[in-house]
Coordinates of C-alpha atoms in Angstrom, one line a residue:
M19 CA 1.3 22.2 36.5
P20 CA 2.1 19.1 38.6
P21 CA 0.3 20.4 41.8
A22 CA -2.7 21.3 39.7
V23 CA -2.8 17.9 38.0
A24 CA -2.4 16.2 41.3
A25 CA -5.4 18.1 42.8
L26 CA -7.5 17.5 39.7
S27 CA -6.8 13.8 39.7
R28 CA -8.8 13.5 42.9
L29 CA -12.0 14.7 41.1
P30 CA -14.1 11.8 39.9
G31 CA -14.9 11.7 36.2
L32 CA -12.3 14.3 35.2
T33 CA -9.3 13.3 33.2
V34 CA -6.4 15.8 32.5
E35 CA -4.0 15.0 29.7
L36 CA -0.9 17.0 29.3
T37 CA 1.0 17.7 26.1
N38 CA 4.4 19.5 25.9
R39 CA 5.0 21.5 22.7
D40 CA 7.8 23.7 21.7
A41 CA 6.4 26.9 20.3
D42 CA 7.6 30.3 19.3
M43 CA 5.6 33.4 20.2
T44 CA 3.4 33.2 17.1
D45 CA 2.5 29.6 17.5
F46 CA 0.8 29.6 20.9
P47 CA -2.6 30.8 19.7
S48 CA -2.8 28.2 16.9
L49 CA -2.4 25.4 19.6
T50 CA -5.9 26.3 20.9
A51 CA -7.4 24.5 17.9
D52 CA -6.3 21.1 19.3
H53 CA -6.1 21.8 23.0
D54 CA -8.6 23.0 25.6
I55 CA -6.1 25.1 27.5
V56 CA -2.8 26.4 26.3
I57 CA -0.2 27.6 28.8
A58 CA 1.7 30.4 27.1
Y59 CA 4.1 33.2 28.0
S60 CA 5.2 36.5 26.6
L61 CA 7.7 39.2 27.5
P62 CA 6.8 42.7 28.6
G63 CA 5.4 44.9 25.8
Q64 CA 4.5 42.0 23.5
R65 CA 0.9 42.0 22.3
S66 CA 1.0 39.4 19.6
W67 CA -2.2 37.6 20.8
S68 CA -4.5 40.6 20.9
G69 CA -7.3 40.5 18.4
R70 CA -7.1 36.7 17.9
G71 CA -10.5 36.0 19.4
L72 CA -9.1 34.1 22.3
R73 CA -9.7 34.3 26.1
N74 CA -6.5 35.4 27.8
I75 CA -6.4 34.5 31.5
Y76 CA -3.4 35.9 33.4
L77 CA -1.6 33.5 35.7
L78 CA 1.6 35.1 37.0
S79 CA 4.7 37.1 36.2
E80 CA 8.0 35.2 36.6
P81 CA 11.4 36.8 36.8
L82 CA 14.1 35.4 34.4
D83 CA 17.3 35.1 36.3
V84 CA 20.8 34.5 34.9
A85 CA 22.1 31.0 35.6
L86 CA 25.8 30.7 36.3
P87 CA 28.0 27.7 37.0
L88 CA 29.2 27.2 40.6
G89 CA 32.4 29.2 41.1
H90 CA 31.8 31.6 38.2
R91 CA 33.4 35.0 38.5
L92 CA 30.0 36.6 38.9
A93 CA 28.6 34.1 41.4
G94 CA 29.6 36.3 44.4
K95 CA 27.4 39.2 43.3
S96 CA 23.9 39.4 44.7
E97 CA 22.6 40.8 41.4
L98 CA 23.9 41.4 37.9
T99 CA 23.8 44.2 35.3
P100 CA 24.0 43.9 31.5
Q101 CA 27.6 45.2 31.6
D102 CA 28.6 42.4 34.0
L103 CA 27.7 39.9 31.3
V104 CA 29.7 41.4 28.4
G105 CA 31.9 38.7 26.9
E106 CA 30.1 35.8 28.4
P107 CA 29.1 32.9 26.1
W108 CA 25.4 32.1 26.3
I109 CA 23.2 29.0 26.1
G110 CA 20.3 30.5 24.2
V111 CA 17.0 29.4 22.8
P112 CA 15.9 28.9 19.2
E113 CA 15.6 32.2 17.3
Q114 CA 12.1 33.8 17.5
F115 CA 11.5 32.3 21.0
A116 CA 10.8 34.8 23.7
F117 CA 14.0 34.5 25.6
D118 CA 16.0 35.2 22.4
L119 CA 14.5 38.7 22.4
L120 CA 16.1 39.4 25.7
L121 CA 19.5 38.6 24.3
H122 CA 18.9 41.2 21.6
E123 CA 18.0 43.7 24.2
L124 CA 21.2 43.0 26.1
E125 CA 23.1 43.6 22.9
A126 CA 21.4 46.9 22.4
V127 CA 22.0 48.0 26.0
T128 CA 25.7 47.0 26.1
Q129 CA 26.5 47.8 22.4
S130 CA 28.3 44.5 22.2
E131 CA 27.6 41.3 20.3
I132 CA 26.5 38.2 22.3
Q133 CA 28.0 34.8 21.4
V134 CA 25.4 32.1 21.6
V135 CA 27.2 28.8 21.7
Q136 CA 24.1 26.5 21.9
R137 CA 20.4 27.0 21.3
L138 CA 17.9 24.8 23.2
S139 CA 14.3 25.0 24.1
D140 CA 14.6 22.7 27.2
N141 CA 15.4 24.7 30.3
V142 CA 16.6 21.6 32.2
M143 CA 19.2 20.8 29.5
S144 CA 20.2 24.5 29.3
D145 CA 20.8 24.6 33.1
A146 CA 22.8 21.3 32.8
L147 CA 25.1 22.9 30.1
V148 CA 25.6 26.0 32.4
A149 CA 26.6 23.6 35.2
Q150 CA 29.3 22.3 32.9
G151 CA 30.7 25.8 32.4
L152 CA 29.8 26.0 28.8
G153 CA 28.0 29.4 29.1
V154 CA 25.4 31.4 31.1
A155 CA 21.7 31.4 30.4
F156 CA 18.3 32.9 31.3
T157 CA 16.3 30.6 33.5
P158 CA 12.8 31.0 35.0
R159 CA 13.1 31.7 38.7
F160 CA 10.2 29.6 39.9
T161 CA 11.3 26.4 38.2
A162 CA 15.1 26.8 38.0
S163 CA 17.7 24.3 39.2
G164 CA 20.0 25.2 42.1
P165 CA 23.4 24.5 43.7
E166 CA 22.5 20.8 43.9
K167 CA 22.4 20.8 40.1
G168 CA 25.7 22.8 39.8
I169 CA 24.3 26.3 39.1
V170 CA 23.5 29.5 41.0
T171 CA 21.0 32.1 39.8
R172 CA 21.2 35.9 40.0
P173 CA 18.6 38.5 39.2
L174 CA 19.4 40.9 36.3
R175 CA 18.8 44.6 36.7
G176 CA 18.7 47.2 33.9
V177 CA 16.4 45.3 31.5
E178 CA 12.9 43.9 32.0
A179 CA 13.8 40.3 32.5
F180 CA 10.6 38.5 33.3
R181 CA 7.8 36.8 31.5
H182 CA 4.0 36.8 31.8
V183 CA 2.5 33.4 32.0
L184 CA -1.2 33.0 31.0
M185 CA -3.8 30.6 29.6
L186 CA -5.2 30.9 26.1
L187 CA -8.6 29.4 25.5
R188 CA -11.2 29.5 22.7
P189 CA -14.3 31.1 24.1
D190 CA -16.5 28.1 23.3
K191 CA -14.2 25.7 25.1
A192 CA -13.8 28.1 28.0
E193 CA -17.5 27.7 28.9
R194 CA -17.3 24.0 29.4
L195 CA -17.6 22.9 33.1
A196 CA -14.6 20.6 32.8
V197 CA -12.4 23.3 31.3
R198 CA -13.5 25.9 33.8
T199 CA -12.7 23.5 36.6
V200 CA -9.2 22.9 35.3
A201 CA -8.6 26.5 34.6
D202 CA -9.7 27.5 38.1
E203 CA -7.3 25.0 39.7
I204 CA -4.4 26.2 37.5
Q205 CA -5.1 29.8 38.6
R206 CA -5.1 28.7 42.3
Q207 CA -1.8 26.9 42.0
A208 CA -0.2 29.8 40.0
R209 CA -1.2 32.3 42.8
A210 CA 0.3 30.0 45.4
L211 CA 3.5 29.5 43.4
E212 CA 4.1 33.2 42.9
A213 CA 3.3 34.0 46.5
S214 CA 5.9 31.4 47.7
H215 CA 8.6 33.1 45.7
T216 CA 7.8 36.7 46.5
P217 CA 9.2 38.1 49.7
A218 CA 6.7 40.0 51.9
E219 CA 8.6 43.3 51.4
E220 CA 8.8 42.9 47.6
P221 CA 5.5 43.6 45.6
P222 CA 4.7 41.1 42.9
L223 CA 5.3 42.0 39.3
V224 CA 2.4 43.7 37.5
G225 CA 0.6 41.6 34.9
P226 CA 0.2 42.7 31.3
R227 CA -2.3 45.4 30.6
W228 CA -3.6 43.8 27.5
V229 CA -4.9 40.6 29.2

């Protein structure tokens, strides 16, 4: 969002106001009543926004990597599997949030119970707790911290660990010139962000079929 807001700030007569809201999967559509554009995300296979009368505009698909503290026993591996993570304490998210569903999937794949030691909706705080050695966590690849913040990230194979990011708009609001202008710029910046993190030899993740 910051690059999009910076670009839009140069357009005369257009004011963009951001609001940050914690929301579980079922809350995202309701936010469109008070906001022109809602940036939402879902995990593969989730269709909870279908039939809500909203316009869904796909932005990108972002891998969810595993954040580890520097020096962790798994930090030397180039990628991880669910079995690698058995017995690790986790920094999770509030129940019913999308990332929490991934933890349940890991439990199903490994047939072992996951210990969640903290639940936070703030990825920056989650990464900071990981850096202190309090657990591992899922972190979005495009916006994650790095070694300078005390963590390393590794891709997870064996489960669909990524999220679809999209815009939700009410059809009447989507037709307004100002809203279309902002939506178009967000799409441009999303394409640039995804391209900057996708190696040439690696095809980008496929967007959700229901959008």
